[in-house]
């Protein structure tokens, strides 16, 4: 069987909040926790600002909790900034989450 979980592969995280805490095969996953909501012209600036917010996440997930898609991206992920040691310190984790910004990455996936 060929290797289908490659770097840059878009996957769906199915379940597993605690995945990655055991010595299983795992992957470093960066994703969108909360994507921007619909904005209309009638909304005020404050409401538009609130609805435009995006929350991202970076976590280590077990392969069993990932479903690969046909999509792949070429997001340059700096492994010195995002690695396993980052997850031990909350401040470093927050900084790593901000490093994963990309224009395509912050659009809703359509299936």
Backbone as CSV, one residue per row, in Angstrom:
resi,resn,N_x,N_y,N_z,CA_x,CA_y,CA_z,C_x,C_y,C_z
1,UNK,0.841,-1.180,0.000,0.000,0.000,0.000,0.885,1.241,0.000
2,UNK,0.541,2.218,-0.805,1.339,3.432,-0.919,1.109,4.392,0.230
3,UNK,2.000,5.341,0.340,1.897,6.361,1.387,0.991,7.480,0.885
4,UNK,-0.152,7.662,1.512,-1.099,8.671,1.045,-1.201,9.863,1.993
5,UNK,-0.708,9.758,3.197,-0.692,10.885,4.133,0.643,11.599,3.986
6,UNK,0.657,12.618,3.141,1.887,13.344,2.848,1.780,14.770,3.368
7,UNK,2.916,15.444,3.546,2.856,16.857,3.963,2.115,17.699,2.937
8,UNK,1.277,18.613,3.414,0.512,19.473,2.523,-0.827,18.896,2.120
9,UNK,-1.204,17.730,2.637,-2.474,17.090,2.306,-3.580,17.709,3.154
10,UNK,-4.699,18.040,2.534,-5.849,18.574,3.264,-6.628,17.394,3.826
11,UNK,-6.877,17.411,5.130,-7.605,16.328,5.786,-8.744,16.905,6.611
12,UNK,-9.719,16.064,6.898,-10.795,16.420,7.814,-10.524,15.716,9.132
13,UNK,-10.595,16.456,10.235,-10.426,15.859,11.551,-11.798,15.372,11.983
14,UNK,-11.942,14.062,12.090,-13.241,13.467,12.379,-13.579,13.530,13.865
15,UNK,-12.662,13.137,14.717,-12.901,13.106,16.153,-11.551,13.032,16.837
16,UNK,-11.561,12.935,18.141,-10.316,12.707,18.849,-9.700,13.951,19.431
17,UNK,-10.335,14.501,20.446,-9.791,15.679,21.110,-8.444,15.358,21.753
18,UNK,-8.289,14.133,22.230,-7.063,13.736,22.917,-6.151,12.895,22.034
19,UNK,-6.370,12.903,20.747,-5.513,12.119,19.868,-4.110,12.703,19.861
20,UNK,-3.120,11.844,19.805,-1.737,12.291,19.812,-1.077,12.141,21.165
21,UNK,-1.818,11.751,22.195,-1.251,11.594,23.525,-0.712,10.186,23.757
22,UNK,-0.813,9.321,22.786,-0.302,7.960,22.913,0.684,7.696,21.783
23,UNK,1.536,6.706,21.939,2.566,6.473,20.905,2.033,5.805,19.640
24,UNK,1.101,6.423,18.968,0.582,5.934,17.696,1.172,6.766,16.568
25,UNK,0.947,6.338,15.337,1.359,7.165,14.205,0.482,8.412,14.209
26,UNK,1.100,9.574,14.002,0.371,10.826,14.153,0.856,11.858,13.154
27,UNK,0.079,12.930,13.029,0.403,14.014,12.097,0.178,15.354,12.786
28,UNK,0.973,16.332,12.401,0.796,17.697,12.873,-0.235,18.362,11.976
29,UNK,-1.343,18.816,12.557,-2.462,19.353,11.786,-2.676,20.817,12.148
30,UNK,-2.782,21.658,11.124,-3.134,23.068,11.307,-4.473,23.276,10.618
31,UNK,-5.415,23.912,11.294,-6.744,24.053,10.702,-7.507,25.251,11.222
32,UNK,-8.756,25.330,10.784,-9.638,26.432,11.154,-10.646,25.933,12.178
33,UNK,-10.652,26.571,13.327,-11.601,26.237,14.379,-12.915,26.981,14.159
34,UNK,-12.820,28.255,13.814,-13.996,29.076,13.571,-13.740,29.926,12.332
35,UNK,-14.509,29.720,11.285,-14.320,30.467,10.044,-15.205,31.712,10.039
36,UNK,-14.918,32.711,9.164,-15.712,33.940,9.145,-17.149,33.692,8.704
37,UNK,-18.084,34.419,9.301,-19.501,34.259,8.976,-19.906,35.239,7.888
38,UNK,-21.106,35.066,7.366,-21.602,35.906,6.282,-21.773,37.353,6.749
39,UNK,-21.377,38.285,5.882,-21.471,39.715,6.176,-22.330,40.371,5.104
40,UNK,-23.261,41.239,5.531,-24.103,41.969,4.582,-23.818,43.464,4.687
41,UNK,-24.300,44.214,3.717,-24.055,45.660,3.674,-24.777,46.403,4.793
42,UNK,-25.875,45.848,5.305,-26.661,46.525,6.335,-26.015,46.455,7.718
43,UNK,-24.995,45.637,7.888,-24.365,45.472,9.200,-23.425,46.624,9.508
44,UNK,-23.311,46.916,10.796,-22.398,47.967,11.237,-20.953,47.482,11.259
45,UNK,-20.022,48.414,11.439,-18.594,48.083,11.426,-18.212,47.136,12.559
46,UNK,-18.807,47.355,13.731,-18.486,46.514,14.879,-18.940,45.070,14.647
47,UNK,-20.139,44.918,14.090,-20.670,43.582,13.830,-19.876,42.884,12.726
48,UNK,-19.476,43.638,11.705,-18.664,43.072,10.619,-17.320,42.601,11.163
49,UNK,-16.728,43.396,12.052,-15.439,43.025,12.646,-15.564,41.737,13.454
50,UNK,-16.674,41.600,14.205,-16.889,40.389,14.997,-17.098,39.165,14.116
51,UNK,-17.868,39.321,13.047,-18.187,38.188,12.181,-17.029,37.800,11.265
52,UNK,-16.043,38.678,11.127,-14.900,38.409,10.259,-13.759,37.698,10.979
53,UNK,-13.889,37.485,12.267,-12.810,36.857,13.035,-12.654,35.385,12.672
54,UNK,-11.407,34.949,12.687,-11.065,33.564,12.375,-10.249,33.006,13.534
55,UNK,-10.535,31.774,13.916,-9.750,31.117,14.950,-9.126,29.869,14.339
56,UNK,-7.821,29.753,14.450,-7.127,28.594,13.891,-6.614,27.710,15.024
57,UNK,-6.190,26.492,14.677,-5.622,25.591,15.671,-4.448,24.837,15.061
58,UNK,-3.547,24.417,15.920,-2.423,23.561,15.548,-2.380,22.458,16.584
59,UNK,-2.466,21.196,16.155,-2.423,20.097,17.104,-1.865,18.846,16.453
60,UNK,-1.476,17.911,17.276,-0.980,16.622,16.817,-2.142,15.646,16.903
61,UNK,-2.492,14.997,15.782,-3.635,14.087,15.734,-3.210,12.693,15.305
62,UNK,-3.925,11.720,15.812,-3.742,10.331,15.426,-4.258,10.146,13.996
63,UNK,-3.573,9.323,13.188,-4.013,9.072,11.813,-5.429,8.498,11.760
64,UNK,-5.834,7.770,12.798,-7.173,7.172,12.812,-8.279,8.223,12.839
65,UNK,-7.952,9.428,13.293,-8.949,10.485,13.395,-8.935,11.430,12.199
66,UNK,-8.144,11.124,11.174,-8.030,11.987,10.004,-8.593,11.303,8.770
67,UNK,-9.340,12.060,7.967,-9.829,11.551,6.690,-9.199,12.393,5.581
68,UNK,-8.318,11.805,4.771,-7.676,12.585,3.708,-8.659,12.949,2.605
69,UNK,-8.447,14.112,1.993,-9.260,14.551,0.863,-8.391,14.553,-0.388
70,UNK,-8.966,14.906,-1.504,-8.201,14.948,-2.745,-7.394,16.229,-2.870
71,UNK,-7.591,17.170,-1.960,-6.926,18.464,-2.025,-5.550,18.422,-1.365
72,UNK,-4.648,19.240,-1.878,-3.346,19.421,-1.240,-2.936,20.880,-1.402
73,UNK,-2.140,21.367,-0.480,-1.698,22.757,-0.494,-0.187,22.807,-0.333
74,UNK,0.381,23.918,-0.730,1.824,24.101,-0.575,2.095,25.220,0.424
75,UNK,1.585,25.037,1.631,1.797,26.013,2.695,3.172,25.747,3.302
76,UNK,4.067,26.736,3.245,5.380,26.520,3.862,5.251,26.579,5.385
77,UNK,5.344,25.447,6.044,5.217,25.358,7.495,6.614,25.220,8.080
78,UNK,7.072,26.237,8.791,8.412,26.246,9.358,8.451,25.314,10.563
79,UNK,9.215,24.237,10.472,9.243,23.244,11.542,10.006,23.719,12.770
80,UNK,10.736,24.825,12.662,11.386,25.367,13.852,10.377,26.106,14.722
81,UNK,9.322,26.640,14.100,8.284,27.360,14.840,7.199,26.404,15.320
82,UNK,6.802,25.460,14.460,5.730,24.520,14.786,6.320,23.121,14.899
83,UNK,6.457,22.630,16.122,6.937,21.271,16.361,6.316,20.737,17.647
84,UNK,6.709,19.538,18.051,6.086,18.904,19.215,6.380,19.640,20.521
85,UNK,7.536,20.283,20.616,7.896,20.985,21.849,7.038,22.228,22.079
86,UNK,6.480,22.779,21.010,5.649,23.980,21.102,4.392,23.710,21.922
87,UNK,3.882,22.486,21.873,2.615,22.172,22.520,2.711,22.126,24.039
88,UNK,3.911,22.143,24.580,4.070,22.116,26.030,3.901,23.505,26.655
89,UNK,4.157,24.564,25.870,4.069,25.935,26.374,2.925,26.675,25.676
90,UNK,1.915,27.145,26.404,0.769,27.811,25.772,1.129,29.067,24.981
91,UNK,2.129,29.818,25.421,2.517,31.041,24.706,3.119,30.705,23.344
92,UNK,3.966,29.674,23.302,4.558,29.248,22.029,3.497,28.666,21.105
93,UNK,2.511,27.984,21.684,1.440,27.393,20.877,0.617,28.492,20.207
94,UNK,0.349,29.573,20.930,-0.405,30.697,20.374,0.369,31.343,19.232
95,UNK,1.685,31.492,19.399,2.523,32.077,18.355,2.558,31.170,17.125
96,UNK,2.636,29.866,17.340,2.666,28.909,16.234,1.352,28.923,15.469
97,UNK,0.249,29.109,16.171,-1.058,29.153,15.527,-1.156,30.354,14.592
98,UNK,-0.544,31.467,14.970,-0.567,32.661,14.138,0.358,32.539,12.934
99,UNK,1.348,31.662,12.994,2.295,31.481,11.894,1.676,30.732,10.715
100,UNK,0.552,30.054,10.920,-0.039,29.222,9.868,-0.975,29.997,8.957
101,UNK,-0.891,31.308,8.930,-1.812,32.113,8.131,-1.502,32.010,6.645
102,UNK,-2.541,31.864,5.848,-2.448,31.794,4.399,-3.815,32.165,3.850
103,UNK,-3.861,32.856,2.716,-5.129,33.335,2.163,-6.085,32.184,1.867
104,UNK,-5.590,31.126,1.195,-6.448,29.989,0.868,-6.895,29.268,2.121
105,UNK,-6.021,29.218,3.093,-6.275,28.453,4.311,-7.471,28.982,5.080
106,UNK,-7.790,30.262,4.929,-8.877,30.864,5.677,-10.149,31.021,4.862
107,UNK,-10.390,30.128,3.908,-11.651,30.077,3.184,-12.356,28.775,3.526
108,UNK,-13.681,28.805,3.529,-14.457,27.629,3.887,-14.298,26.552,2.823
109,UNK,-14.061,25.311,3.258,-13.931,24.192,2.323,-15.308,23.794,1.817
110,UNK,-15.475,23.694,0.518,-16.753,23.296,-0.078,-16.639,21.873,-0.595
111,UNK,-17.598,21.038,-0.237,-17.615,19.649,-0.708,-18.865,19.381,-1.501
